[in-house]
PDB file of C-alpha atoms and ligand atoms in Angstrom:
ATOM      1  CA  UNK A  14     -27.922   5.904  11.243  1.00 85.00           C
ATOM      2  CA  UNK A  15     -24.586   7.162   9.862  1.00 92.00           C
ATOM      3  CA  UNK A  16     -22.254   9.643  11.523  1.00 93.00           C
ATOM      4  CA  UNK A  17     -19.410  11.673  10.059  1.00 95.00           C
ATOM      5  CA  UNK A  18     -16.472  10.781  12.289  1.00 96.00           C
ATOM      6  CA  UNK A  19     -13.146  11.688  10.583  1.00 97.00           C
ATOM      7  CA  UNK A  20     -12.875  14.896   8.555  1.00 98.00           C
ATOM      8  CA  UNK A  21     -10.762  15.003   5.361  1.00 98.00           C
ATOM      9  CA  UNK A  22      -7.729  16.588   7.091  1.00 98.00           C
ATOM     10  CA  UNK A  23      -7.492  13.704   9.589  1.00 98.00           C
ATOM     11  CA  UNK A  24      -7.895  11.156   6.753  1.00 98.00           C
ATOM     12  CA  UNK A  25      -5.395  12.877   4.461  1.00 98.00           C
ATOM     13  CA  UNK A  26      -2.805  13.128   7.255  1.00 98.00           C
ATOM     14  CA  UNK A  27      -3.318   9.441   8.076  1.00 98.00           C
ATOM     15  CA  UNK A  28      -2.803   8.504   4.422  1.00 98.00           C
ATOM     16  CA  UNK A  29       0.383  10.612   4.369  1.00 98.00           C
ATOM     17  CA  UNK A  30       1.624   8.870   7.545  1.00 98.00           C
ATOM     18  CA  UNK A  31       1.148   5.410   6.001  1.00 98.00           C
ATOM     19  CA  UNK A  32       2.461   6.374   2.536  1.00 98.00           C
ATOM     20  CA  UNK A  33       5.395   8.379   3.925  1.00 98.00           C
ATOM     21  CA  UNK A  34       6.478   5.656   6.385  1.00 98.00           C
ATOM     22  CA  UNK A  35       6.223   2.834   3.831  1.00 98.00           C
ATOM     23  CA  UNK A  36       8.047   4.918   1.223  1.00 98.00           C
ATOM     24  CA  UNK A  37      10.785   5.960   3.718  1.00 98.00           C
ATOM     25  CA  UNK A  38      11.372   2.302   4.579  1.00 97.00           C
ATOM     26  CA  UNK A  39      11.415   1.056   0.952  1.00 98.00           C
ATOM     27  CA  UNK A  40      13.621   3.865  -0.341  1.00 98.00           C
ATOM     28  CA  UNK A  41      16.044   3.344   2.559  1.00 96.00           C
ATOM     29  CA  UNK A  42      16.302  -0.354   1.640  1.00 96.00           C
ATOM     30  CA  UNK A  43      16.960   0.659  -1.985  1.00 97.00           C
ATOM     31  CA  UNK A  44      19.596   3.227  -0.882  1.00 95.00           C
ATOM     32  CA  UNK A  45      17.584   5.995  -2.607  1.00 96.00           C
ATOM     33  CA  UNK A  46      18.361   8.499   0.115  1.00 96.00           C
ATOM     34  CA  UNK A  47      16.947  11.546  -1.705  1.00 96.00           C
ATOM     35  CA  UNK A  48      13.601   9.807  -1.846  1.00 98.00           C
ATOM     36  CA  UNK A  49      13.988   8.654   1.743  1.00 98.00           C
ATOM     37  CA  UNK A  50      14.405  12.288   2.821  1.00 97.00           C
ATOM     38  CA  UNK A  51      11.395  13.409   0.768  1.00 98.00           C
ATOM     39  CA  UNK A  52       9.262  10.656   2.324  1.00 98.00           C
ATOM     40  CA  UNK A  53      10.289  12.000   5.729  1.00 98.00           C
ATOM     41  CA  UNK A  54       9.316  15.563   4.725  1.00 98.00           C
ATOM     42  CA  UNK A  55       5.850  14.294   3.724  1.00 98.00           C
ATOM     43  CA  UNK A  56       5.414  12.702   7.163  1.00 98.00           C
ATOM     44  CA  UNK A  57       6.773  15.797   8.922  1.00 98.00           C
ATOM     45  CA  UNK A  58       4.446  18.102   6.947  1.00 98.00           C
ATOM     46  CA  UNK A  59       1.427  15.894   7.707  1.00 98.00           C
ATOM     47  CA  UNK A  60       2.446  15.824  11.363  1.00 98.00           C
ATOM     48  CA  UNK A  61       2.609  19.626  11.549  1.00 98.00           C
ATOM     49  CA  UNK A  62      -0.837  19.899   9.943  1.00 98.00           C
ATOM     50  CA  UNK A  63      -2.260  17.223  12.274  1.00 98.00           C
ATOM     51  CA  UNK A  64      -0.897  18.967  15.376  1.00 98.00           C
ATOM     52  CA  UNK A  65      -2.485  22.288  14.382  1.00 98.00           C
ATOM     53  CA  UNK A  66      -5.691  20.428  13.435  1.00 98.00           C
ATOM     54  CA  UNK A  67      -5.683  18.887  16.898  1.00 98.00           C
ATOM     55  CA  UNK A  68      -6.261  22.421  18.223  1.00 98.00           C
ATOM     56  CA  UNK A  69      -8.626  23.910  15.636  1.00 98.00           C
ATOM     57  CA  UNK A  70     -10.106  20.939  13.731  1.00 97.00           C
ATOM     58  CA  UNK A  71     -13.490  19.245  13.924  1.00 96.00           C
ATOM     59  CA  UNK A  72     -14.516  17.936  17.392  1.00 96.00           C
ATOM     60  CA  UNK A  73     -13.337  14.307  16.899  1.00 96.00           C
ATOM     61  CA  UNK A  74      -9.943  15.549  15.656  1.00 98.00           C
ATOM     62  CA  UNK A  75      -9.239  17.753  18.691  1.00 98.00           C
ATOM     63  CA  UNK A  76      -6.819  16.657  21.420  1.00 98.00           C
ATOM     64  CA  UNK A  77      -9.077  18.277  24.017  1.00 97.00           C
ATOM     65  CA  UNK A  78     -11.892  16.011  22.793  1.00 96.00           C
ATOM     66  CA  UNK A  79     -10.064  12.683  22.990  1.00 96.00           C
ATOM     67  CA  UNK A  80      -7.290  12.994  25.593  1.00 97.00           C
ATOM     68  CA  UNK A  81      -9.053  11.969  28.821  1.00 96.00           C
ATOM     69  CA  UNK A  82      -7.886  11.408  32.403  1.00 96.00           C
ATOM     70  CA  UNK A  83      -6.877   8.019  33.898  1.00 96.00           C
ATOM     71  CA  UNK A  84     -10.360   7.548  35.435  1.00 96.00           C
ATOM     72  CA  UNK A  85     -12.019   7.651  32.004  1.00 95.00           C
ATOM     73  CA  UNK A  86      -9.400   5.245  30.616  1.00 95.00           C
ATOM     74  CA  UNK A  87     -10.008   2.783  33.440  1.00 96.00           C
ATOM     75  CA  UNK A  88     -13.806   3.079  33.134  1.00 94.00           C
ATOM     76  CA  UNK A  89     -13.517   2.275  29.425  1.00 94.00           C
ATOM     77  CA  UNK A  90     -10.968  -0.537  29.699  1.00 94.00           C
ATOM     78  CA  UNK A  91     -12.654  -2.305  32.615  1.00 93.00           C
ATOM     79  CA  UNK A  92     -15.954  -2.546  30.699  1.00 91.00           C
ATOM     80  CA  UNK A  93     -14.404  -2.870  27.222  1.00 88.00           C
ATOM     81  CA  UNK A  94     -16.451  -5.868  26.064  1.00 85.00           C
ATOM     82  CA  UNK A  95     -19.796  -4.712  27.390  1.00 86.00           C
ATOM     83  CA  UNK A  96     -20.153  -1.211  26.041  1.00 86.00           C
ATOM     84  CA  UNK A  97     -20.346   0.214  22.519  1.00 85.00           C
ATOM     85  CA  UNK A  98     -17.104   1.621  21.058  1.00 84.00           C
ATOM     86  CA  UNK A  99     -17.366   5.443  21.045  1.00 86.00           C
ATOM     87  CA  UNK A 100     -17.701   7.180  17.682  1.00 89.00           C
ATOM     88  CA  UNK A 101     -14.328   9.013  17.837  1.00 93.00           C
ATOM     89  CA  UNK A 102     -11.149   7.840  19.601  1.00 96.00           C
ATOM     90  CA  UNK A 103     -11.803   5.873  22.783  1.00 95.00           C
ATOM     91  CA  UNK A 104     -10.067   7.055  26.016  1.00 96.00           C
ATOM     92  CA  UNK A 105      -7.231   4.475  25.702  1.00 96.00           C
ATOM     93  CA  UNK A 106      -6.947   4.960  21.929  1.00 96.00           C
ATOM     94  CA  UNK A 107      -6.430   8.677  22.560  1.00 97.00           C
ATOM     95  CA  UNK A 108      -3.125   7.874  24.261  1.00 98.00           C
ATOM     96  CA  UNK A 109      -2.190   5.492  21.433  1.00 97.00           C
ATOM     97  CA  UNK A 110      -2.691   8.406  19.013  1.00 98.00           C
ATOM     98  CA  UNK A 111      -0.395  10.626  21.127  1.00 98.00           C
ATOM     99  CA  UNK A 112       2.233   7.847  21.242  1.00 98.00           C
ATOM    100  CA  UNK A 113       2.076   7.366  17.458  1.00 98.00           C
ATOM    101  CA  UNK A 114       2.349  11.114  16.795  1.00 98.00           C
ATOM    102  CA  UNK A 115       5.258  11.411  19.260  1.00 98.00           C
ATOM    103  CA  UNK A 116       7.057   8.471  17.608  1.00 98.00           C
ATOM    104  CA  UNK A 117       6.567  10.073  14.175  1.00 98.00           C
ATOM    105  CA  UNK A 118       7.941  13.371  15.539  1.00 98.00           C
ATOM    106  CA  UNK A 119      11.070  11.738  17.000  1.00 98.00           C
ATOM    107  CA  UNK A 120      11.611   9.764  13.777  1.00 98.00           C
ATOM    108  CA  UNK A 121      11.297  12.721  11.422  1.00 98.00           C
ATOM    109  CA  UNK A 122      13.000  15.418  13.523  1.00 98.00           C
ATOM    110  CA  UNK A 123      16.066  13.261  14.258  1.00 98.00           C
ATOM    111  CA  UNK A 124      16.255  12.524  10.522  1.00 98.00           C
ATOM    112  CA  UNK A 125      16.793  16.235   9.831  1.00 98.00           C
ATOM    113  CA  UNK A 126      20.063  16.096  11.814  1.00 98.00           C
ATOM    114  CA  UNK A 127      21.212  12.586  10.857  1.00 97.00           C
ATOM    115  CA  UNK A 128      24.479  11.811   9.089  1.00 96.00           C
ATOM    116  CA  UNK A 129      25.502   8.381   7.778  1.00 90.00           C
ATOM    117  CA  UNK A 130      29.094   9.649   7.562  1.00 88.00           C
ATOM    118  CA  UNK A 131      29.277   8.305   3.987  1.00 86.00           C
ATOM    119  CA  UNK A 132      27.088  10.151   1.544  1.00 87.00           C
ATOM    120  CA  UNK A 133      23.888  11.417   3.161  1.00 91.00           C
ATOM    121  CA  UNK A 134      23.163  14.027   5.808  1.00 94.00           C
ATOM    122  CA  UNK A 135      19.909  15.653   6.854  1.00 96.00           C
ATOM    123  CA  UNK A 136      19.350  19.312   5.883  1.00 96.00           C
ATOM    124  CA  UNK A 137      19.970  20.564   9.450  1.00 97.00           C
ATOM    125  CA  UNK A 138      23.098  18.455  10.064  1.00 97.00           C
ATOM    126  CA  UNK A 139      25.271  21.595  10.021  1.00 96.00           C
ATOM    127  CA  UNK A 140      23.404  23.051  13.025  1.00 98.00           C
ATOM    128  CA  UNK A 141      24.787  20.481  15.483  1.00 97.00           C
ATOM    129  CA  UNK A 142      28.199  19.133  16.586  1.00 97.00           C
ATOM    130  CA  UNK A 143      29.589  15.830  15.268  1.00 97.00           C
ATOM    131  CA  UNK A 144      28.854  14.176  18.608  1.00 97.00           C
ATOM    132  CA  UNK A 145      25.241  15.397  18.649  1.00 97.00           C
ATOM    133  CA  UNK A 146      24.733  14.315  15.015  1.00 97.00           C
ATOM    134  CA  UNK A 147      26.057  10.883  15.946  1.00 97.00           C
ATOM    135  CA  UNK A 148      23.611  10.600  18.872  1.00 98.00           C
ATOM    136  CA  UNK A 149      20.635  11.815  16.809  1.00 98.00           C
ATOM    137  CA  UNK A 150      21.507   9.372  13.999  1.00 97.00           C
ATOM    138  CA  UNK A 151      21.557   6.571  16.559  1.00 97.00           C
ATOM    139  CA  UNK A 152      18.133   7.643  17.884  1.00 98.00           C
ATOM    140  CA  UNK A 153      16.842   7.873  14.280  1.00 98.00           C
ATOM    141  CA  UNK A 154      17.792   4.208  13.761  1.00 96.00           C
ATOM    142  CA  UNK A 155      16.500   2.972  17.144  1.00 97.00           C
ATOM    143  CA  UNK A 156      13.235   4.906  17.095  1.00 97.00           C
ATOM    144  CA  UNK A 157      12.252   3.216  13.859  1.00 96.00           C
ATOM    145  CA  UNK A 158      11.873  -0.019  15.874  1.00 96.00           C
ATOM    146  CA  UNK A 159       9.741   1.780  18.449  1.00 96.00           C
ATOM    147  CA  UNK A 160       7.558   3.157  15.635  1.00 97.00           C
ATOM    148  CA  UNK A 161       7.219  -0.352  14.130  1.00 97.00           C
ATOM    149  CA  UNK A 162       6.181  -1.761  17.523  1.00 98.00           C
ATOM    150  CA  UNK A 163       3.538   0.972  17.958  1.00 98.00           C
ATOM    151  CA  UNK A 164       2.182   0.402  14.428  1.00 98.00           C
ATOM    152  CA  UNK A 165       1.982  -3.352  15.151  1.00 98.00           C
ATOM    153  CA  UNK A 166       0.021  -2.573  18.342  1.00 98.00           C
ATOM    154  CA  UNK A 167      -2.165  -0.135  16.378  1.00 98.00           C
ATOM    155  CA  UNK A 168      -3.046  -2.782  13.781  1.00 98.00           C
ATOM    156  CA  UNK A 169      -3.612  -5.431  16.499  1.00 98.00           C
ATOM    157  CA  UNK A 170      -6.090  -3.129  18.288  1.00 96.00           C
ATOM    158  CA  UNK A 171      -7.944  -2.466  15.000  1.00 97.00           C
ATOM    159  CA  UNK A 172      -8.100  -6.224  14.335  1.00 97.00           C
ATOM    160  CA  UNK A 173      -9.367  -6.846  17.921  1.00 95.00           C
ATOM    161  CA  UNK A 174     -12.219  -4.377  17.372  1.00 95.00           C
ATOM    162  CA  UNK A 175     -13.105  -6.138  14.097  1.00 95.00           C
ATOM    163  CA  UNK A 176     -12.964  -9.683  15.482  1.00 96.00           C
ATOM    164  CA  UNK A 177     -14.176  -9.339  19.088  1.00 94.00           C
ATOM    165  CA  UNK A 178     -16.471  -6.309  18.976  1.00 92.00           C
ATOM    166  CA  UNK A 179     -17.426  -6.613  15.290  1.00 92.00           C
ATOM    167  CA  UNK A 180     -16.632  -2.908  14.739  1.00 93.00           C
ATOM    168  CA  UNK A 181     -15.114  -1.803  11.441  1.00 95.00           C
ATOM    169  CA  UNK A 182     -12.677   1.036  12.171  1.00 96.00           C
ATOM    170  CA  UNK A 183     -10.887   0.937   8.820  1.00 97.00           C
ATOM    171  CA  UNK A 184     -13.850   1.948   6.627  1.00 97.00           C
ATOM    172  CA  UNK A 185     -14.444   5.233   8.494  1.00 97.00           C
ATOM    173  CA  UNK A 186     -10.730   6.153   8.213  1.00 97.00           C
ATOM    174  CA  UNK A 187     -11.183   5.886   4.405  1.00 97.00           C
ATOM    175  CA  UNK A 188     -14.670   7.385   3.875  1.00 97.00           C
ATOM    176  CA  UNK A 189     -15.081   9.547   7.010  1.00 97.00           C
ATOM    177  CA  UNK A 190     -18.427   7.876   7.865  1.00 97.00           C
ATOM    178  CA  UNK A 191     -19.308   5.326  10.521  1.00 94.00           C
ATOM    179  CA  UNK A 192     -22.432   3.581  11.796  1.00 88.00           C
ATOM    180  CA  UNK A 193     -23.853   5.148  14.994  1.00 79.00           C
ATOM    181  CA  UNK A 194     -23.217   2.807  17.916  1.00 72.00           C
ATOM    182  CA  UNK A 195     -24.318   4.844  20.933  1.00 66.00           C
TER     183      UNK A 195
HETATM  184  C1  HEM B  29       2.837   3.781   9.343  1.00 87.27           C
HETATM  185  C2  HEM B  29       1.682   3.267   9.682  1.00 87.27           C
HETATM  186  C3  HEM B  29       0.624   3.975  10.476  1.00 87.27           C
HETATM  187  C4  HEM B  29       0.717   5.069  11.309  1.00 87.27           C
HETATM  188  C5  HEM B  29       1.957   5.840  11.677  1.00 87.27           C
HETATM  189  C6  HEM B  29      -0.619   5.334  11.800  1.00 87.27           C
HETATM  190  C7  HEM B  29      -0.949   6.364  12.652  1.00 87.27           C
HETATM  191  C8  HEM B  29      -2.229   6.662  13.066  1.00 87.27           C
HETATM  192  C9  HEM B  29      -2.594   7.816  13.841  1.00 87.27           C
HETATM  193  C10 HEM B  29      -1.641   8.895  14.332  1.00 87.27           C
HETATM  194  C11 HEM B  29      -3.939   7.745  14.052  1.00 87.27           C
HETATM  195  C12 HEM B  29      -4.812   8.771  14.746  1.00 87.27           C
HETATM  196  C13 HEM B  29      -5.616   9.498  13.698  1.00 87.27           C
HETATM  197  C14 HEM B  29      -5.862  10.916  14.073  1.00 87.27           C
HETATM  198  O1  HEM B  29      -6.589  11.189  15.020  1.00 87.27           O
HETATM  199  O2  HEM B  29      -5.268  11.779  13.394  1.00 87.27           O
HETATM  200  C15 HEM B  29      -4.441   6.556  13.422  1.00 87.27           C
HETATM  201  C16 HEM B  29      -5.762   6.139  13.434  1.00 87.27           C
HETATM  202  C17 HEM B  29      -6.229   5.053  12.746  1.00 87.27           C
HETATM  203  N1  HEM B  29      -5.499   4.230  11.920  1.00 87.27           N
HETATM  204 FE1  HEM B  29      -3.499   4.311  11.613  1.00 87.27          FE
HETATM  205  N2  HEM B  29      -1.496   4.422  11.277  1.00 87.27           N
HETATM  206  C18 HEM B  29      -0.763   3.570  10.470  1.00 87.27           C
HETATM  207  C19 HEM B  29      -1.238   2.509   9.731  1.00 87.27           C
HETATM  208  C20 HEM B  29      -2.561   2.146   9.656  1.00 87.27           C
HETATM  209  C21 HEM B  29      -3.075   1.092   8.816  1.00 87.27           C
HETATM  210  C22 HEM B  29      -2.243   0.221   7.859  1.00 87.27           C
HETATM  211  C23 HEM B  29      -4.405   1.021   9.026  1.00 87.27           C
HETATM  212  C24 HEM B  29      -5.449   0.119   8.406  1.00 87.27           C
HETATM  213  C25 HEM B  29      -5.456  -1.169   8.558  1.00 87.27           C
HETATM  214  C26 HEM B  29      -4.747   2.042   9.992  1.00 87.27           C
HETATM  215  C27 HEM B  29      -6.002   2.297  10.455  1.00 87.27           C
HETATM  216  C28 HEM B  29      -6.337   3.292  11.361  1.00 87.27           C
HETATM  217  C29 HEM B  29      -7.669   3.486  11.892  1.00 87.27           C
HETATM  218  C30 HEM B  29      -8.895   2.662  11.546  1.00 87.27           C
HETATM  219  C31 HEM B  29      -7.600   4.571  12.773  1.00 87.27           C
HETATM  220  C32 HEM B  29      -8.747   5.155  13.629  1.00 87.27           C
HETATM  221  C33 HEM B  29      -8.774   4.400  14.925  1.00 87.27           C
HETATM  222  C34 HEM B  29      -9.939   4.838  15.759  1.00 87.27           C
HETATM  223  O3  HEM B  29     -11.076   4.668  15.323  1.00 87.27           O
HETATM  224  O4  HEM B  29      -9.701   5.385  16.841  1.00 87.27           O
HETATM  225  N3  HEM B  29      -3.601   2.693  10.354  1.00 87.27           N
HETATM  226  N4  HEM B  29      -3.382   5.918  12.827  1.00 87.27           N
END
């Protein structure tokens, strides 16, 4: 039996996260800073939509639905191999989602205030002192590494589900539909 797991808002936001992050990286490497900024705005817009959708969206999209207490996380992790993966986010994956969204927020918001002191400054650079802009630019550079590490972990977890539990998580993030497992 099939189940509808990810609604189109969740899927569209996810696509914008991937596209925006890849584009921000590539355009930065090419020194196309206008495009770099626009890539960041796409991610920031998708993030705003996703946060609101986490409050009013379909059940699997809601924070209240997938952010569980430590007991639920432990119960899931300690029996990981011997129970079916839940249809939406699992209790540990819920925290991975929060970490990814937080990393995207830090990355995009610090970008608004960043200043390379050569040719490019974020649109809100004028709101803060030179010292604060310097600090936020530093965080913008450092947090990219944190985001990369989280994405690597994200992709490793997805691969582990595919290889060890034989569960395809990628298909549902594209089509919205998954096979019922519980
Ligand atoms: C910049 C790169 C990426 C970021 C920032 C990112 C971020 C996220 C976030 C925030 C979620 C939670 C979805 C939600 O509830 O709104 C998610 C879920 C998911 N992502 Fe990504 N993602 C990235 C790359 C990828 C890639 C390349 C793939 C495919 C191989 C992928 C596959 C998935 C899948 C399958 C889920 C659902 C996991 C589950 O079933 O719980 N992601 N991602």
